[in-house]
Short mmCIF file of C-alpha atoms in Angstrom, two decimals:
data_model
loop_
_atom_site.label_atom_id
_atom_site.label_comp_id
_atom_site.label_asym_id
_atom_site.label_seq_id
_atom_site.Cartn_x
_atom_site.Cartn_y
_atom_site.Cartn_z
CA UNK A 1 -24.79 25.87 -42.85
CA UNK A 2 -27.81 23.42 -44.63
CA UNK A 3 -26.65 20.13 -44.93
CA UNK A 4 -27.73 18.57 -48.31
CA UNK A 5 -28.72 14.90 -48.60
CA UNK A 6 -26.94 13.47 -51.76
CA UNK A 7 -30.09 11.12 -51.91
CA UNK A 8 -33.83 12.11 -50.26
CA UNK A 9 -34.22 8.42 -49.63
CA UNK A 10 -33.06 8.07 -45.97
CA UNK A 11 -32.46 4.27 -45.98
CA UNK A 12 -29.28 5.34 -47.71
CA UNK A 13 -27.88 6.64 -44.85
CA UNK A 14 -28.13 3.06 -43.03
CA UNK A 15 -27.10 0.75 -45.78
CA UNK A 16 -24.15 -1.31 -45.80
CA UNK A 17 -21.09 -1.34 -48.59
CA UNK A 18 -17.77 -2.80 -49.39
CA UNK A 19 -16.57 0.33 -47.17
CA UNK A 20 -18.97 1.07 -44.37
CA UNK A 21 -19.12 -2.64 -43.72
CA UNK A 22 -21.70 -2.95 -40.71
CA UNK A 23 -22.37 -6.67 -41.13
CA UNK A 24 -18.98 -7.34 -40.63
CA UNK A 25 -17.93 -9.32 -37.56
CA UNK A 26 -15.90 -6.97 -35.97
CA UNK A 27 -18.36 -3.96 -36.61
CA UNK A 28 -21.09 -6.06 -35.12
CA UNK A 29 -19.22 -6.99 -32.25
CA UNK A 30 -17.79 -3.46 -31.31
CA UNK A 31 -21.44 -2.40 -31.75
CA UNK A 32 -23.05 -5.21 -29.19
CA UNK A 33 -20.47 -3.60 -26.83
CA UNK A 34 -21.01 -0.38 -26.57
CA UNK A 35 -25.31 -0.78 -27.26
CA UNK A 36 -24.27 -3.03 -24.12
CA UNK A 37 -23.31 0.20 -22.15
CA UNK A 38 -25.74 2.66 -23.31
CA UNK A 39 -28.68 4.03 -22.10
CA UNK A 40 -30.50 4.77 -25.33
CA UNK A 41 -29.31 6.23 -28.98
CA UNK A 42 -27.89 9.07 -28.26
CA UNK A 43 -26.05 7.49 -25.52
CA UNK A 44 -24.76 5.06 -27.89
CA UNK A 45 -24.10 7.46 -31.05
CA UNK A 46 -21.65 9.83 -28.13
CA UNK A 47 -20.05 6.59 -27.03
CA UNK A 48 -19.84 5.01 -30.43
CA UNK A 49 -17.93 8.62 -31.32
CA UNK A 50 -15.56 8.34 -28.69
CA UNK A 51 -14.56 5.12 -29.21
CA UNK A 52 -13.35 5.68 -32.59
CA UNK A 53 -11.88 9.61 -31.43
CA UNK A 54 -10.37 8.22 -28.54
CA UNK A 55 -9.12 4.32 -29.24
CA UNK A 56 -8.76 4.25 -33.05
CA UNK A 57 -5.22 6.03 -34.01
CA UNK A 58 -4.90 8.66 -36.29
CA UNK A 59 -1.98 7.43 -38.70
CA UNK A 60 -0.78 10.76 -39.48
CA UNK A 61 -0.64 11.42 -35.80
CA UNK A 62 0.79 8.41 -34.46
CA UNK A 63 3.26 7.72 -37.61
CA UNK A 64 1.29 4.50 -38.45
CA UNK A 65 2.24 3.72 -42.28
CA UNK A 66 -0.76 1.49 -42.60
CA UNK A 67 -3.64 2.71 -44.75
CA UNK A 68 -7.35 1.63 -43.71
CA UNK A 69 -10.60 2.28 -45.97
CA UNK A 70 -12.70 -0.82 -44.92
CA UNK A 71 -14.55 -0.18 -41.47
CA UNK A 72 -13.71 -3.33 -40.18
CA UNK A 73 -10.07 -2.81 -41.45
CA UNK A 74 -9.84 0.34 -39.32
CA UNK A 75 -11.60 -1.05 -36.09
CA UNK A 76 -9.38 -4.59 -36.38
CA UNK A 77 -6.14 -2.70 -37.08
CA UNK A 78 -7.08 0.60 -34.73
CA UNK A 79 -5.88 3.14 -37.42
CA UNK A 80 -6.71 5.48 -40.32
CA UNK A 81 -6.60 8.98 -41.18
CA UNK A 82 -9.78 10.69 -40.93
CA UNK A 83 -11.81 9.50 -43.98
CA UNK A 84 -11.15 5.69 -42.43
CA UNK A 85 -12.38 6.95 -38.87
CA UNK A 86 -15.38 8.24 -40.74
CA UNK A 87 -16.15 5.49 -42.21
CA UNK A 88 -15.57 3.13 -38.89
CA UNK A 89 -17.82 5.88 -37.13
CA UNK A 90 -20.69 5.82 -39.56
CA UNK A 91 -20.37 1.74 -39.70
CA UNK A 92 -20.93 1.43 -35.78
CA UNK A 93 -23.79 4.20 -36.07
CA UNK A 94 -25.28 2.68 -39.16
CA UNK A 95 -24.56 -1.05 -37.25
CA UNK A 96 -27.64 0.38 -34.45
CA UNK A 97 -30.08 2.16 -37.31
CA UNK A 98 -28.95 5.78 -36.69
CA UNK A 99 -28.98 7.53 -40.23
CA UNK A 100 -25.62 8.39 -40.94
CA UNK A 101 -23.69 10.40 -44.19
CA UNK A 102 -20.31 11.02 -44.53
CA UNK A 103 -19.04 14.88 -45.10
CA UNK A 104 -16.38 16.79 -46.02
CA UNK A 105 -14.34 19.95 -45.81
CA UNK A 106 -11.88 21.62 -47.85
CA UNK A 107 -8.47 23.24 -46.29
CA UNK A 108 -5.37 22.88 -47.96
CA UNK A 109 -7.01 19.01 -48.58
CA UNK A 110 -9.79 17.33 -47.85
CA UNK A 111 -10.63 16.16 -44.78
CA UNK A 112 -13.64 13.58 -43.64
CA UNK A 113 -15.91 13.76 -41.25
CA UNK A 114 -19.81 12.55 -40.75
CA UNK A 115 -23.08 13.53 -39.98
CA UNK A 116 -25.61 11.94 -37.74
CA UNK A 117 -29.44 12.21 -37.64
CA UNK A 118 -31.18 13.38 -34.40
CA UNK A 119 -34.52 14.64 -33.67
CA UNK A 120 -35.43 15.19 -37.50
CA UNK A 121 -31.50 17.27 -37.93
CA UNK A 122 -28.17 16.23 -39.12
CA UNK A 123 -25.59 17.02 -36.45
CA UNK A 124 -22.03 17.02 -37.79
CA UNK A 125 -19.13 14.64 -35.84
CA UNK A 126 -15.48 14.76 -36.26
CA UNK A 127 -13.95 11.24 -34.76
CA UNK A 128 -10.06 12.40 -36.24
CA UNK A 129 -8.54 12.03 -32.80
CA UNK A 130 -7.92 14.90 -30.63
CA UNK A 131 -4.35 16.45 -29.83
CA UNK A 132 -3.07 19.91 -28.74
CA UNK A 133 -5.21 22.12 -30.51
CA UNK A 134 -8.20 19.63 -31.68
CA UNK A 135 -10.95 19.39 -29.17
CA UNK A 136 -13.68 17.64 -31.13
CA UNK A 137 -16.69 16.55 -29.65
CA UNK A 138 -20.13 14.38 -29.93
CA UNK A 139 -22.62 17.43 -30.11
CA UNK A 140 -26.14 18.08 -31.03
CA UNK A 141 -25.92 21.36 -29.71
CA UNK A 142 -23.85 23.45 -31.89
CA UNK A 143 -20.93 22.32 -33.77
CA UNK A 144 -17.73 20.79 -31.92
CA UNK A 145 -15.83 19.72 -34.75
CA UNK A 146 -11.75 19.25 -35.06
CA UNK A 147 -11.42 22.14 -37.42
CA UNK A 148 -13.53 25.07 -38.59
CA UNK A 149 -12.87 26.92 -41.42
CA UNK A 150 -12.08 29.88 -42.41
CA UNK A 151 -13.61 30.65 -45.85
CA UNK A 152 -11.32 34.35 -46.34
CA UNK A 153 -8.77 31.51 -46.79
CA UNK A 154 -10.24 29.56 -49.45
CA UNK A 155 -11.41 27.26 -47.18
CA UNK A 156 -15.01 25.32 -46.89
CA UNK A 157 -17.54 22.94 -45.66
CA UNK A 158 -18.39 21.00 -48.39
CA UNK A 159 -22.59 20.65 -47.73
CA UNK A 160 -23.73 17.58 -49.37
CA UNK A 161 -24.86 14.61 -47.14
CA UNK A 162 -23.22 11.35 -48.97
CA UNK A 163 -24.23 7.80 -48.35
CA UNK A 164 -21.11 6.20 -49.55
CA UNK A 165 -17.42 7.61 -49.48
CA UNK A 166 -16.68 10.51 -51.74
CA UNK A 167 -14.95 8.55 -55.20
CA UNK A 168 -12.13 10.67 -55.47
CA UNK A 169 -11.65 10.24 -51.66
CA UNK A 170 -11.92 6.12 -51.89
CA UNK A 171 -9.52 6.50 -55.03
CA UNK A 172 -6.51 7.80 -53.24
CA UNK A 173 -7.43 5.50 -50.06
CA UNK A 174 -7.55 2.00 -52.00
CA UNK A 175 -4.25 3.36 -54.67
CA UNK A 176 -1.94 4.06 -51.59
CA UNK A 177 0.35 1.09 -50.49
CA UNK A 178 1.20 3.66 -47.45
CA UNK A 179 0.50 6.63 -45.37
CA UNK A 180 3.88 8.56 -46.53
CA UNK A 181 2.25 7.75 -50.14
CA UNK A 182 -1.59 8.72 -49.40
CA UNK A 183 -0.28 11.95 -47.75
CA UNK A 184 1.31 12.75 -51.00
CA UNK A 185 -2.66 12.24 -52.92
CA UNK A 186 -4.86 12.99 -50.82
CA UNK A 187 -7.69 14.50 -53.07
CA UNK A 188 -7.39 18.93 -52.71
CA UNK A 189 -10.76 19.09 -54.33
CA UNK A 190 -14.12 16.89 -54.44
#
């Protein structure tokens, strides 16, 4: 599939926001830790990915009410559905200058994901949280993502590259006062 940059300006892909809040104490300071451990970028972009796969909830999964949108929200709290897991993921990335957009697919709803920027490619990641089933992995190697679809079903990978969180995606994040209640609007269509 080609993956379409929303904007050609790259520095788009690195900026900071209300939601992918990088200069946020919390985002900075899970960043120094893992740029801490790694070797170089890519170390830190697959280690960055697992932290937020492996340590930050999924809500629907675990039966966590609470609804997260704000990177720092998700990483202080350790919970969101996948559009907040996305947007922790492409805080920490953005938090050590790798270029990082935020993508989507369409199944029954929408579901998040990002894309990362490695030798002059984006490289989708999906950091939902695995579970019997979902094997998702950090891959610039062919595609390792928590769900492909199936598009005899109606089903799709949306291809545009966005900068900033889909609007009809933050809408039904920021209007939910709960999980039960966000499950019931998440956006079907972008």
């Amino acid at each position: 599939m080609q993956l379409i940059q929303q904007t050609a300006d790259l520095s788009a892909y690195l900026a900071a926001d209300e939601v992918i809040d990088h200069d946020h104490p919390r985002v900075r300071e899970t960043a120094d830790r893992l740029a801490r451990e790694a070797a170089d970028s890519y170390d830190y972009a697959r280690a960055a990915f697992e932290f937020v796969r492996d340590t930050i909830a999924h809500s629907q999964d675990s039966g966590d009410p609470r609804v997260t949108w704000r990177a720092s929200d998700v990483l202080e709290q350790g919970t969101g559905i996948c559009y907040a897991k996305a947007h922790a993921l492409a805080a920490l990335l953005r938090a050590e200058d790798i270029p990082t957009a935020l993508c989507y697919q369409q199944f029954d709803v929408v579901h998040g994901l990002v894309a990362v920027r490695f030798r002059g490619a984006w490289h989708r990641q999906d950091p939902r949280g695995n579970k019997p089933g979902v094997d998702a992995r950090f891959s610039l190697d062919g595609e390792r993502l928590a769900f492909v679809t199936d598009p005899d079903s109606g089903e799709l990978d949306h291809p545009v590259l966005y900068a900033a969180p889909h609007p009809a995606v933050l809408a039904a994040l920021r209007a939910a006062d709960d999980r039960a209640q966000l499950m019931r609007t998440l956006p079907r269509t972008l």
